[in-house]
PDB file of C-alpha atoms in Angstrom:
ATOM      1  CA  MET V   1    -120.661 -30.983 -81.852  1.00 53.00           C
ATOM      2  CA  SER V   2    -117.138 -30.906 -80.453  1.00 53.00           C
ATOM      3  CA  ALA V   3    -114.253 -32.312 -82.464  1.00 55.00           C
ATOM      4  CA  CYS V   4    -113.490 -34.745 -79.658  1.00 52.00           C
ATOM      5  CA  ARG V   5    -117.048 -36.093 -79.618  1.00 56.00           C
ATOM      6  CA  TRP V   6    -117.065 -36.295 -83.434  1.00 56.00           C
ATOM      7  CA  ARG V   7    -113.850 -38.375 -83.369  1.00 59.00           C
ATOM      8  CA  MET V   8    -115.331 -40.652 -80.705  1.00 59.00           C
ATOM      9  CA  ILE V   9    -118.486 -41.222 -82.766  1.00 58.00           C
ATOM     10  CA  GLU V  10    -116.436 -41.851 -85.916  1.00 60.00           C
ATOM     11  CA  GLY V  11    -114.444 -44.484 -84.079  1.00 61.00           C
ATOM     12  CA  GLU V  12    -117.582 -46.102 -82.728  1.00 62.00           C
ATOM     13  CA  LEU V  13    -119.155 -46.098 -86.204  1.00 59.00           C
ATOM     14  CA  ALA V  14    -116.055 -47.755 -87.603  1.00 57.00           C
ATOM     15  CA  ASN V  15    -116.079 -50.319 -84.773  1.00 58.00           C
ATOM     16  CA  THR V  16    -119.728 -51.148 -85.471  1.00 55.00           C
ATOM     17  CA  TYR V  17    -118.855 -51.535 -89.145  1.00 54.00           C
ATOM     18  CA  LEU V  18    -115.980 -53.832 -88.210  1.00 51.00           C
ATOM     19  CA  GLN V  19    -118.266 -56.105 -86.222  1.00 54.00           C
ATOM     20  CA  VAL V  20    -120.269 -56.717 -89.368  1.00 50.00           C
ATOM     21  CA  SER V  21    -117.494 -56.778 -91.957  1.00 55.00           C
ATOM     22  CA  ARG V  22    -114.291 -57.925 -90.246  1.00 56.00           C
ATOM     23  CA  LYS V  23    -114.374 -61.326 -91.955  1.00 56.00           C
ATOM     24  CA  ASP V  24    -114.899 -59.660 -95.357  1.00 61.00           C
ATOM     25  CA  LEU V  25    -111.858 -57.393 -95.136  1.00 59.00           C
ATOM     26  CA  ALA V  26    -108.430 -58.643 -96.067  1.00 66.00           C
ATOM     27  CA  MET V  27    -106.269 -55.836 -94.702  1.00 61.00           C
ATOM     28  CA  PRO V  28    -102.959 -56.921 -93.168  1.00 80.00           C
ATOM     29  CA  VAL V  29    -103.252 -54.412 -90.308  1.00 85.00           C
ATOM     30  CA  ASP V  30    -104.157 -54.537 -86.652  1.00 92.00           C
ATOM     31  CA  ASP V  31    -107.681 -53.630 -85.493  1.00 92.00           C
ATOM     32  CA  LYS V  32    -106.681 -50.174 -84.205  1.00 95.00           C
ATOM     33  CA  THR V  33    -105.075 -49.219 -87.506  1.00 95.00           C
ATOM     34  CA  ARG V  34    -107.988 -50.636 -89.485  1.00 94.00           C
ATOM     35  CA  THR V  35    -110.422 -48.592 -87.382  1.00 94.00           C
ATOM     36  CA  GLU V  36    -108.337 -45.451 -87.949  1.00 95.00           C
ATOM     37  CA  LEU V  37    -108.274 -46.088 -91.712  1.00 95.00           C
ATOM     38  CA  GLU V  38    -111.991 -46.690 -91.871  1.00 94.00           C
ATOM     39  CA  ALA V  39    -112.696 -43.577 -89.791  1.00 95.00           C
ATOM     40  CA  ALA V  40    -110.526 -41.568 -92.203  1.00 97.00           C
ATOM     41  CA  VAL V  41    -112.485 -42.976 -95.150  1.00 97.00           C
ATOM     42  CA  PHE V  42    -115.752 -42.027 -93.451  1.00 96.00           C
ATOM     43  CA  ARG V  43    -114.506 -38.476 -92.807  1.00 96.00           C
ATOM     44  CA  ARG V  44    -113.424 -38.168 -96.432  1.00 97.00           C
ATOM     45  CA  LEU V  45    -116.795 -39.441 -97.679  1.00 97.00           C
ATOM     46  CA  VAL V  46    -118.629 -36.925 -95.492  1.00 97.00           C
ATOM     47  CA  GLU V  47    -116.384 -34.066 -96.665  1.00 97.00           C
ATOM     48  CA  HIS V  48    -116.876 -35.132-100.278  1.00 97.00           C
ATOM     49  CA  LEU V  49    -120.655 -35.152 -99.884  1.00 97.00           C
ATOM     50  CA  ARG V  50    -120.589 -31.751 -98.176  1.00 97.00           C
ATOM     51  CA  GLY V  51    -118.813 -30.395-101.239  1.00 96.00           C
ATOM     52  CA  ARG V  52    -121.351 -31.964-103.580  1.00 97.00           C
ATOM     53  CA  ALA V  53    -124.604 -30.397-102.405  1.00 95.00           C
ATOM     54  CA  ASP V  54    -125.680 -30.556-106.057  1.00 96.00           C
ATOM     55  CA  VAL V  55    -126.059 -34.320-105.677  1.00 95.00           C
ATOM     56  CA  GLN V  56    -129.557 -34.892-104.363  1.00 96.00           C
ATOM     57  CA  ASN V  57    -130.309 -37.532-101.736  1.00 96.00           C
ATOM     58  CA  ILE V  58    -133.000 -39.100-103.909  1.00 96.00           C
ATOM     59  CA  ASP V  59    -130.455 -39.623-106.696  1.00 95.00           C
ATOM     60  CA  MET V  60    -128.071 -41.236-104.223  1.00 95.00           C
ATOM     61  CA  MET V  61    -130.874 -43.514-103.037  1.00 94.00           C
ATOM     62  CA  ASN V  62    -131.791 -44.442-106.595  1.00 94.00           C
ATOM     63  CA  LEU V  63    -128.210 -45.159-107.624  1.00 93.00           C
ATOM     64  CA  ALA V  64    -126.559 -46.454-104.468  1.00 93.00           C
ATOM     65  CA  GLY V  65    -129.342 -47.379-102.064  1.00 93.00           C
ATOM     66  CA  PHE V  66    -128.212 -44.927 -99.381  1.00 94.00           C
ATOM     67  CA  CYS V  67    -128.015 -41.166 -98.856  1.00 96.00           C
ATOM     68  CA  ARG V  68    -126.791 -38.582 -96.381  1.00 97.00           C
ATOM     69  CA  ASN V  69    -129.740 -39.320 -94.095  1.00 96.00           C
ATOM     70  CA  CYS V  70    -128.735 -42.993 -94.041  1.00 96.00           C
ATOM     71  CA  LEU V  71    -125.217 -42.020 -92.953  1.00 97.00           C
ATOM     72  CA  GLY V  72    -126.692 -39.910 -90.169  1.00 97.00           C
ATOM     73  CA  ASN V  73    -128.982 -42.757 -89.131  1.00 97.00           C
ATOM     74  CA  TRP V  74    -126.069 -45.212 -89.110  1.00 96.00           C
ATOM     75  CA  MET V  75    -124.066 -42.814 -86.961  1.00 96.00           C
ATOM     76  CA  LYS V  76    -126.948 -42.571 -84.497  1.00 97.00           C
ATOM     77  CA  ASP V  77    -127.292 -46.362 -84.469  1.00 97.00           C
ATOM     78  CA  ALA V  78    -123.567 -46.689 -83.695  1.00 96.00           C
ATOM     79  CA  ALA V  79    -123.847 -44.103 -80.922  1.00 97.00           C
ATOM     80  CA  ASP V  80    -126.885 -45.868 -79.463  1.00 97.00           C
ATOM     81  CA  ALA V  81    -125.074 -49.218 -79.581  1.00 97.00           C
ATOM     82  CA  LYS V  82    -122.235 -47.727 -77.525  1.00 96.00           C
ATOM     83  CA  GLY V  83    -124.477 -45.834 -75.109  1.00 97.00           C
ATOM     84  CA  VAL V  84    -123.380 -42.444 -76.478  1.00 97.00           C
ATOM     85  CA  ALA V  85    -126.119 -39.821 -76.241  1.00 97.00           C
ATOM     86  CA  MET V  86    -126.854 -38.447 -79.699  1.00 97.00           C
ATOM     87  CA  THR V  87    -130.043 -37.173 -81.244  1.00 97.00           C
ATOM     88  CA  LYS V  88    -131.127 -37.736 -84.822  1.00 97.00           C
ATOM     89  CA  ASP V  89    -130.639 -34.010 -85.438  1.00 97.00           C
ATOM     90  CA  GLU V  90    -127.069 -34.168 -84.084  1.00 98.00           C
ATOM     91  CA  SER V  91    -126.180 -37.161 -86.231  1.00 97.00           C
ATOM     92  CA  ARG V  92    -127.572 -35.501 -89.349  1.00 97.00           C
ATOM     93  CA  GLU V  93    -125.732 -32.262 -88.578  1.00 97.00           C
ATOM     94  CA  ALA V  94    -122.507 -34.278 -88.267  1.00 97.00           C
ATOM     95  CA  VAL V  95    -123.057 -35.524 -91.822  1.00 97.00           C
ATOM     96  CA  TYR V  96    -124.508 -32.398 -93.431  1.00 97.00           C
ATOM     97  CA  GLY V  97    -122.193 -29.933 -91.678  1.00 97.00           C
ATOM     98  CA  MET V  98    -125.192 -27.820 -90.699  1.00 97.00           C
ATOM     99  CA  PRO V  99    -128.689 -28.415 -89.338  1.00 97.00           C
ATOM    100  CA  TYR V 100    -130.634 -30.670 -91.702  1.00 97.00           C
ATOM    101  CA  GLU V 101    -133.475 -28.185 -92.188  1.00 97.00           C
ATOM    102  CA  GLU V 102    -130.959 -25.507 -93.180  1.00 97.00           C
ATOM    103  CA  TRP V 103    -129.327 -27.866 -95.717  1.00 97.00           C
ATOM    104  CA  LYS V 104    -132.731 -28.751 -97.166  1.00 96.00           C
ATOM    105  CA  ALA V 105    -133.674 -25.085 -97.551  1.00 97.00           C
ATOM    106  CA  LYS V 106    -130.367 -24.279 -99.267  1.00 97.00           C
ATOM    107  CA  HIS V 107    -129.842 -27.359-101.432  1.00 96.00           C
ATOM    108  CA  GLN V 108    -132.743 -29.785-101.696  1.00 95.00           C
ATOM    109  CA  LYS V 109    -134.821 -29.605-104.851  1.00 95.00           C
ATOM    110  CA  GLU V 110    -138.311 -30.919-105.464  1.00 95.00           C
ATOM    111  CA  ALA V 111    -138.100 -34.532-106.600  1.00 94.00           C
ATOM    112  CA  SER V 112    -139.319 -35.100-110.134  1.00 94.00           C
ATOM    113  CA  PRO V 113    -141.992 -37.682-110.932  1.00 94.00           C
ATOM    114  CA  GLU V 114    -139.248 -39.733-112.621  1.00 95.00           C
ATOM    115  CA  GLN V 115    -137.068 -39.663-109.505  1.00 94.00           C
ATOM    116  CA  MET V 116    -140.002 -40.678-107.316  1.00 94.00           C
ATOM    117  CA  ALA V 117    -140.916 -43.530-109.682  1.00 94.00           C
ATOM    118  CA  ALA V 118    -137.327 -44.774-109.675  1.00 93.00           C
ATOM    119  CA  LEU V 119    -137.268 -44.649-105.869  1.00 92.00           C
ATOM    120  CA  ALA V 120    -140.525 -46.581-105.638  1.00 92.00           C
ATOM    121  CA  LYS V 121    -139.215 -49.184-108.061  1.00 89.00           C
ATOM    122  CA  SER V 122    -135.824 -49.651-106.399  1.00 84.00           C
ATOM    123  CA  HIS V 123    -137.007 -49.534-102.781  1.00 80.00           C
ATOM    124  CA  LYS V 124    -139.973 -51.838-102.546  1.00 71.00           C
ATOM    125  CA  HIS V 125    -140.712 -52.712 -98.935  1.00 55.00           C
TER     126      HIS V 125
END
């Protein structure tokens, strides 16, 4: 994915976030600056997660209720909302820094029975 397209998607993701949370944020900045700050935070979060491949998605789900896949899904949702063509694979690659299947093969471990039980307990649908 090109850097230009990545920046556009980041901005759109931040704008979608703003639509939901604008009233909850008390930043004394204009909307453009707020969007830029939030996009920078998103980029930093993604870079941090790329550097922490030891942290498994199931542990993130159990502790925080979201994981790398959720970030990719939210990016796709933001792209869809703005009419930007993006596949699920492209949105996941933007988060993982590589194709999802490659990341899984390199980093994903088998979930333990304890991890699966915790997931089932915390994510009842």
